[in-house]
Structures are given as C-alpha cells and as structure tokens.
Short mmCIF file of C-alpha atoms in Angstrom, two decimals:
data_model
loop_
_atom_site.label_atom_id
_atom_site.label_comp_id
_atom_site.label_asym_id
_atom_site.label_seq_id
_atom_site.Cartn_x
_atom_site.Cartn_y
_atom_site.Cartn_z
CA UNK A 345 64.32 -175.88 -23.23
CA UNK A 346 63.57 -174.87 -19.62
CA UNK A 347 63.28 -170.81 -19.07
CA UNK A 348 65.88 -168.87 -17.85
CA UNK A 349 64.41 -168.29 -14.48
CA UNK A 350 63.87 -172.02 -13.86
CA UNK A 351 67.60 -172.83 -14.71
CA UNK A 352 68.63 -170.19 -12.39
CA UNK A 353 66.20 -171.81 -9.29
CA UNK A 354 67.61 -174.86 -10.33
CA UNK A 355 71.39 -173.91 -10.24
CA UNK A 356 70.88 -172.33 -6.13
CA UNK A 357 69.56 -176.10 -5.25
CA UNK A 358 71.47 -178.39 -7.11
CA UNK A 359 74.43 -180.59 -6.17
CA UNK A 360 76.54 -179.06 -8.76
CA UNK A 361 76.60 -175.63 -7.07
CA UNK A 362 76.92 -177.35 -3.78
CA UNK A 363 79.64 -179.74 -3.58
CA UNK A 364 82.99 -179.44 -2.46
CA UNK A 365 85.65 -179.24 -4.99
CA UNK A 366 87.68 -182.43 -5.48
CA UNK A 367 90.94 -181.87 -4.42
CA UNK A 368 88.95 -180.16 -1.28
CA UNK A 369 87.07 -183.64 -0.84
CA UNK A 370 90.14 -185.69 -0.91
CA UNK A 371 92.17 -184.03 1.79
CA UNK A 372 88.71 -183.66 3.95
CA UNK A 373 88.22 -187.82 3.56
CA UNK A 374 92.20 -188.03 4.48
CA UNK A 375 92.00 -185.83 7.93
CA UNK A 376 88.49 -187.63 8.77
CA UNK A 377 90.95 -191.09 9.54
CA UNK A 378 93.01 -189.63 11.93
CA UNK A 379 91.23 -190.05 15.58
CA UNK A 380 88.76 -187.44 16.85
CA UNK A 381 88.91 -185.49 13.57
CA UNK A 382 85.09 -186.39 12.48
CA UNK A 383 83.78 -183.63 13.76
CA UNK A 384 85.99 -180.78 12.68
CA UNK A 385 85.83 -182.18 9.05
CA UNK A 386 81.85 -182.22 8.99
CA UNK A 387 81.77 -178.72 10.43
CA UNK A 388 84.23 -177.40 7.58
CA UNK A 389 82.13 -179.36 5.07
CA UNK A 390 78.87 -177.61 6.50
CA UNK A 391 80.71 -173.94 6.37
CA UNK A 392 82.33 -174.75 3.05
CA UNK A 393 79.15 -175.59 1.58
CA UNK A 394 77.32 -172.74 3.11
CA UNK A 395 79.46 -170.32 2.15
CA UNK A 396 79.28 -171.67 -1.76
CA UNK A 397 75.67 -171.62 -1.70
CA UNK A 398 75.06 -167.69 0.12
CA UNK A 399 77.96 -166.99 -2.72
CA UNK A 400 75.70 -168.15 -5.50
CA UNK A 401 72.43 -166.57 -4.29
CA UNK A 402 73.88 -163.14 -3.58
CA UNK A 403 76.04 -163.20 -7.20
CA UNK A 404 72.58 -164.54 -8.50
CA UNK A 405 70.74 -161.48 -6.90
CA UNK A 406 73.06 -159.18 -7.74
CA UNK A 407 72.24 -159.75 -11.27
CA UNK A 408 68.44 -160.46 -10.84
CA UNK A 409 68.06 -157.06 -9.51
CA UNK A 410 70.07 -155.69 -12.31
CA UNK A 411 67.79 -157.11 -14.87
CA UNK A 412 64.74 -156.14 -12.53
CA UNK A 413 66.36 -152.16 -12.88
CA UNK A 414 66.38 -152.33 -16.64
CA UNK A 415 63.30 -154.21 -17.07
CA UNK A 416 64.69 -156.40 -18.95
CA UNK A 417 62.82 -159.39 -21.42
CA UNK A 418 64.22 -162.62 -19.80
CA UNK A 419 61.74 -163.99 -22.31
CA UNK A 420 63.94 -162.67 -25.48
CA UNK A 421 66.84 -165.05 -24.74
CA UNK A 422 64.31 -168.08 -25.14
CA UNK A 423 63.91 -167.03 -28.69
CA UNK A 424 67.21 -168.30 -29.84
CA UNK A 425 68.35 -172.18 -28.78
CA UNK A 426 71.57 -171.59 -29.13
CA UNK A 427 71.88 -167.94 -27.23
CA UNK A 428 69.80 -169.73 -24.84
CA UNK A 429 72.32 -172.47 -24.27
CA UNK A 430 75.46 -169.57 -23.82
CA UNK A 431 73.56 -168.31 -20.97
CA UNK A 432 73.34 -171.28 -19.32
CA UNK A 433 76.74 -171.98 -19.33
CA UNK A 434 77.39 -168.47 -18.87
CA UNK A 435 75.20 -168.86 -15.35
CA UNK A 436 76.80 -171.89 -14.30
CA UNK A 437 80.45 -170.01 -14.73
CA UNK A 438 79.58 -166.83 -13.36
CA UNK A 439 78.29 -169.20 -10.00
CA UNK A 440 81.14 -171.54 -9.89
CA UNK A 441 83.86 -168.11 -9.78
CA UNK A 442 81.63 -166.66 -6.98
CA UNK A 443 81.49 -170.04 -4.86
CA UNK A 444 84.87 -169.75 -2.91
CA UNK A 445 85.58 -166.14 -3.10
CA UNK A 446 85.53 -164.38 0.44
CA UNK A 447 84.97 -160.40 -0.43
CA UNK A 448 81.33 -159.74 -1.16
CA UNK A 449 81.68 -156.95 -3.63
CA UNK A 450 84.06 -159.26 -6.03
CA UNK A 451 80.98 -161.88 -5.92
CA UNK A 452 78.90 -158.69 -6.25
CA UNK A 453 80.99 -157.67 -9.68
CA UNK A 454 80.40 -160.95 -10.79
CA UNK A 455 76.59 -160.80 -11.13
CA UNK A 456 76.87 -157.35 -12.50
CA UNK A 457 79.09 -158.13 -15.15
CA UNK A 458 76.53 -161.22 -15.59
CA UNK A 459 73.33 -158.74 -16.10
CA UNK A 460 75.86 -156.69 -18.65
CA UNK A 461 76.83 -159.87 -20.65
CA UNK A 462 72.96 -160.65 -20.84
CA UNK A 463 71.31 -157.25 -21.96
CA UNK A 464 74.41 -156.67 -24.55
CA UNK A 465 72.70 -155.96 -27.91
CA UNK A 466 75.27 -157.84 -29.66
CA UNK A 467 76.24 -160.86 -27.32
CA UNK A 468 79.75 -161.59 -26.83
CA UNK A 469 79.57 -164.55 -24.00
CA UNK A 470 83.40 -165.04 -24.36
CA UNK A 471 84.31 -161.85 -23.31
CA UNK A 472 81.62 -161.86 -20.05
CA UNK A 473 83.49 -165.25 -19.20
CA UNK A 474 86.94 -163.41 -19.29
CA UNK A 475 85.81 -160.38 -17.41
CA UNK A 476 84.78 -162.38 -14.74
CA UNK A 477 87.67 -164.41 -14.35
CA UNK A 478 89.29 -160.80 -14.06
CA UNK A 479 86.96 -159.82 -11.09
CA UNK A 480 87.97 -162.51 -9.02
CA UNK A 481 91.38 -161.31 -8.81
CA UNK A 482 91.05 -157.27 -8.67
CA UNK A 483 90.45 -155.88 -5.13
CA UNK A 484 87.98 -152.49 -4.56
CA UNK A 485 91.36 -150.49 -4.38
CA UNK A 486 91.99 -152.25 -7.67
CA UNK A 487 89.02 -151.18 -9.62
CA UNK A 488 89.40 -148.01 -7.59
CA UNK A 489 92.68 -147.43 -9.70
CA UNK A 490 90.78 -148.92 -12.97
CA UNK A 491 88.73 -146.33 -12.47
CA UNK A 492 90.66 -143.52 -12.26
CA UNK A 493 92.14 -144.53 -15.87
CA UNK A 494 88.74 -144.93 -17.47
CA UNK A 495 87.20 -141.59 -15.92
CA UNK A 496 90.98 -139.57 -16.90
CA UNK A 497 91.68 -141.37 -20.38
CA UNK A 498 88.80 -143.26 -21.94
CA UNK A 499 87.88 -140.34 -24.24
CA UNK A 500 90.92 -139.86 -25.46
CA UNK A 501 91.60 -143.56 -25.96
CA UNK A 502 88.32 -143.57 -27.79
CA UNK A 503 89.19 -140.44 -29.84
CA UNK A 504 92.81 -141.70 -30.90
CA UNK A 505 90.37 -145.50 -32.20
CA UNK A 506 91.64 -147.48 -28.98
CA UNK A 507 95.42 -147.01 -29.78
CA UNK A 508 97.50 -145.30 -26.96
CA UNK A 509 98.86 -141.91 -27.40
CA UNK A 510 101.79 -141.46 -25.14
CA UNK A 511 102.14 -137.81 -24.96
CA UNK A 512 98.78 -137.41 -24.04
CA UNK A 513 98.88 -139.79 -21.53
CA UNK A 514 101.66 -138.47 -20.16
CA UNK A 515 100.28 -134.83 -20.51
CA UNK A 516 96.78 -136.64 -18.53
CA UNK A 517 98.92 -138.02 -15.77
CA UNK A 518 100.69 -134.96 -15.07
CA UNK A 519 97.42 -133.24 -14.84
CA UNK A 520 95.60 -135.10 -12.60
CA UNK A 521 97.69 -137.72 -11.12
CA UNK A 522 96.35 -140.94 -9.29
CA UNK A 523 94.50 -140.86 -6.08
CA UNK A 524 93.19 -143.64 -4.14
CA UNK A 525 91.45 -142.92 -0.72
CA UNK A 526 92.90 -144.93 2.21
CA UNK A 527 96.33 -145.95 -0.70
CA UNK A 528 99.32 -144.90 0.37
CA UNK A 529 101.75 -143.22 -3.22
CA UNK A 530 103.87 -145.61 -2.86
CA UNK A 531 101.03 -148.59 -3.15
CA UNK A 532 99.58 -147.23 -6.08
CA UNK A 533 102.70 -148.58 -8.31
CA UNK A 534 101.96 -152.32 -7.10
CA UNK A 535 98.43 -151.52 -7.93
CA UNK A 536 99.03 -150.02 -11.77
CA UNK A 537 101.45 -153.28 -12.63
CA UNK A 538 98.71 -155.73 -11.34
CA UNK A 539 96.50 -153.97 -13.78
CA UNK A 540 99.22 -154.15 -16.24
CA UNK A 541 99.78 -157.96 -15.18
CA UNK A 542 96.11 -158.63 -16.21
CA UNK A 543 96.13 -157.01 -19.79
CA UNK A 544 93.89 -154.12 -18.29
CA UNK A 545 96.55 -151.03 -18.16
CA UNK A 546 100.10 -150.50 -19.74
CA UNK A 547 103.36 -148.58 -18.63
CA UNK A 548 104.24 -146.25 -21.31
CA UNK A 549 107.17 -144.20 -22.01
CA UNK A 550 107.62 -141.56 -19.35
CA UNK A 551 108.28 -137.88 -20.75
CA UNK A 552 111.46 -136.53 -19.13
CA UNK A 553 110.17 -132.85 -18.91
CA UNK A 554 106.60 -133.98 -17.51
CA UNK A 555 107.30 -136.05 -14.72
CA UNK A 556 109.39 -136.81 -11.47
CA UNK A 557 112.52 -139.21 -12.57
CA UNK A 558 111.28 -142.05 -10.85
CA UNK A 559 107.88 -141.61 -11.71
CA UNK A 560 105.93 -144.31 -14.01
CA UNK A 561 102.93 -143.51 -16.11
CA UNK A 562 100.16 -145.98 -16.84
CA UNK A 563 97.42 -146.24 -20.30
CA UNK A 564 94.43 -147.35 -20.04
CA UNK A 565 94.07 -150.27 -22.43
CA UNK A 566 90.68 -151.18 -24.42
CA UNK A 567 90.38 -154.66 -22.21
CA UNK A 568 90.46 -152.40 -18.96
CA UNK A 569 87.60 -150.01 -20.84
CA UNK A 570 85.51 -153.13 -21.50
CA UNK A 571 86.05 -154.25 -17.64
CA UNK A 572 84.65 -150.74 -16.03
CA UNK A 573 81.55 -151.16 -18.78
CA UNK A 574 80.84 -154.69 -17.42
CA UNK A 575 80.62 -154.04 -13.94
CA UNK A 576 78.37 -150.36 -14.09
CA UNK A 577 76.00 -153.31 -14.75
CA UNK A 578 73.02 -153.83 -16.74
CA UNK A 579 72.63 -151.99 -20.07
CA UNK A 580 69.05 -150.74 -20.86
CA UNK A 581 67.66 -151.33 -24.12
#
C-alpha cells in the first residue's frame, strides 16, 4: 500500500485528474474538423485542463491544511487496508466533484468536508461522498440559509432525538425569522425549497396564530445537521 500523502501527490499529476471528460472530448475532436478551428479547441483544452488541475490542488489544500490544524495522524489510516482503500476512493471523488466547478468556496467545502470524513472517529465514507455531492450544488447564500437553521434549531432537533417538532419550530421562526445579508425576503423562499429539494430542510405546517398567511416555515432536518458538521471542517481528536 502506498501512504496517504503519496496517493494524494500522485492524484495532482496524474492523467486521471487531468483529462477532459468524454463527452467534452468528443465534441472538442468534432469542432477541431471544421476549418480554422485548431486553435480555439487547443486553447479550451489548455484552460479546461488548467482549471481541473488548480481545482484539485486548492480542494486538496483545503483539506491538507485542515489536517495540518488538527494535527492529525495521516499515519493511523495506514493501519487498516481496507479504511485505507475508502480514502483513496474517497480522494479521488472528492477531486473529480471539484474539477469543473467554477466558485472557489464550493471546491473549498469540498476539501473541508474531506478533512471531516477523514478525522471522524467512527468512519462513515458513504455519507462524506453524499455530502459532497451536496456541496456542489448549494451556493454561499445557500449554506448561509443552512446555517441559520442549524444555529436557530439544532438543539432543539437534538433535544426532541432528531424528530421535528412543529410548534416549536414554528414558535423558533416567529422568533427570530430568516436573514440573509445581500437576500432579498422574497429570495429566501426559493432558497428554503432548494434546501428542501436536497433532503437538507422541510416545510412544516404553518401555525395560523404565529405567522403572516402567506408565510412558510422551514425544519431543519438531521441530513442538513450532518452537512453544517462536515464543512466546519476537521474534527480534533
């Protein structure tokens, strides 16, 4: 078994992490026979695969430095063959979600929910590959919103054994409703049903005397919990 840090160098330079995805390929060989078009398709090669690799070394980084805080023991995960092997393909995932995203802080989230999945006590690898798939979708305003519901309802989702007490929420909501700096009130409804979309946050029944008529009121659910604990990072032992 190689170490960890060697698979990681190894990942940055290889021709896994660096080539184009297929379907990209085929339509980049297709424009390349039209006249004149050389050119333009080597240059979008060149950024395409530049972009892919500063992706991978700043989502590889990102978690690096995490470890690095926590002073982690990249040496425990050798003792194990088979937790050894998760991480591995847990690396290679984590780099192929961050290749082709755009926003740095997403690829950011990546490699911090990578450095949580790691330094978990009890390793759950499945979960770490789900909450990343989740962080390619949700935008800062997003996990801004997230947030709110963790910091206003996690206690109280954790007191009631992760099941969803609606008159508290409701009660929660009316007491400190949502804000979002620089997100309009009207925007923060599209923002609560993309939560709700991605199994993170749920509507629940609105209390008549509580709230405006129109008004909808949002739970935190135990998935959207688990996100906001993946990406505060590493967890020190």
């Amino acid at each position: 078994m190689l170490p960890l840090t060697v698979t990681v160098e190894a990942l940055i330079a290889s021709d896994e992490s660096q080539a184009l995805p297929e379907a990209a390929d085929v339509i980049l060989r297709a424009i390349a026979k039209f006249p004149g078009a050389g050119p333009v398709v080597a240059l979008v090669r060149y950024e395409s695969e530049k972009q892919r690799a500063e992706n991978s070394d700043l989502m590889l980084r990102t978690a690096w430095a995490e470890l690095k805080r926590v002073s982690f023991d990249i040496d425990s995960l050798r003792q194990d063959a088979a937790t050894q092997d998760d991480v591995k393909r847990l690396i290679i995932d984590a780099t192929r979600k961050a290749e082709d995203l755009r926003d740095r802080k997403r690829i950011e989230r990546i490699g911090m929910i990578l450095a949580h999945a790691m330094t978990l006590s009890v390793k759950d690898f499945d979960k770490g590959e789900e909450m990343m798939r989740v962080a390619r979708d949700l935008s800062d305003e997003d996990v801004l919103g997230l947030s709110y519901l963790y910091d206003s309802q996690f206690e109280m989702l954790k007191r009631n054994k992760l099941r969803i007490d609606v008159d508290e929420v409701n009660t929660c909501w009316k007491s400190a409703p949502p804000k979002i700096s620089g997100v309009l009130e009207p925007e923060l409804d599209s923002i609560f049903l993309k939560l709700q979309g991605l199994g993170l946050a749920t509507s629940v029944e609105r209390r008549d005397t509580s709230h405006e008529p129109n008004a909808r009121v949002y739970a935190l659910l135990p998935k959207g919990a688990d996100f906001v604990r993946y990406i505060e990072g590493a967890v020190k032992a």
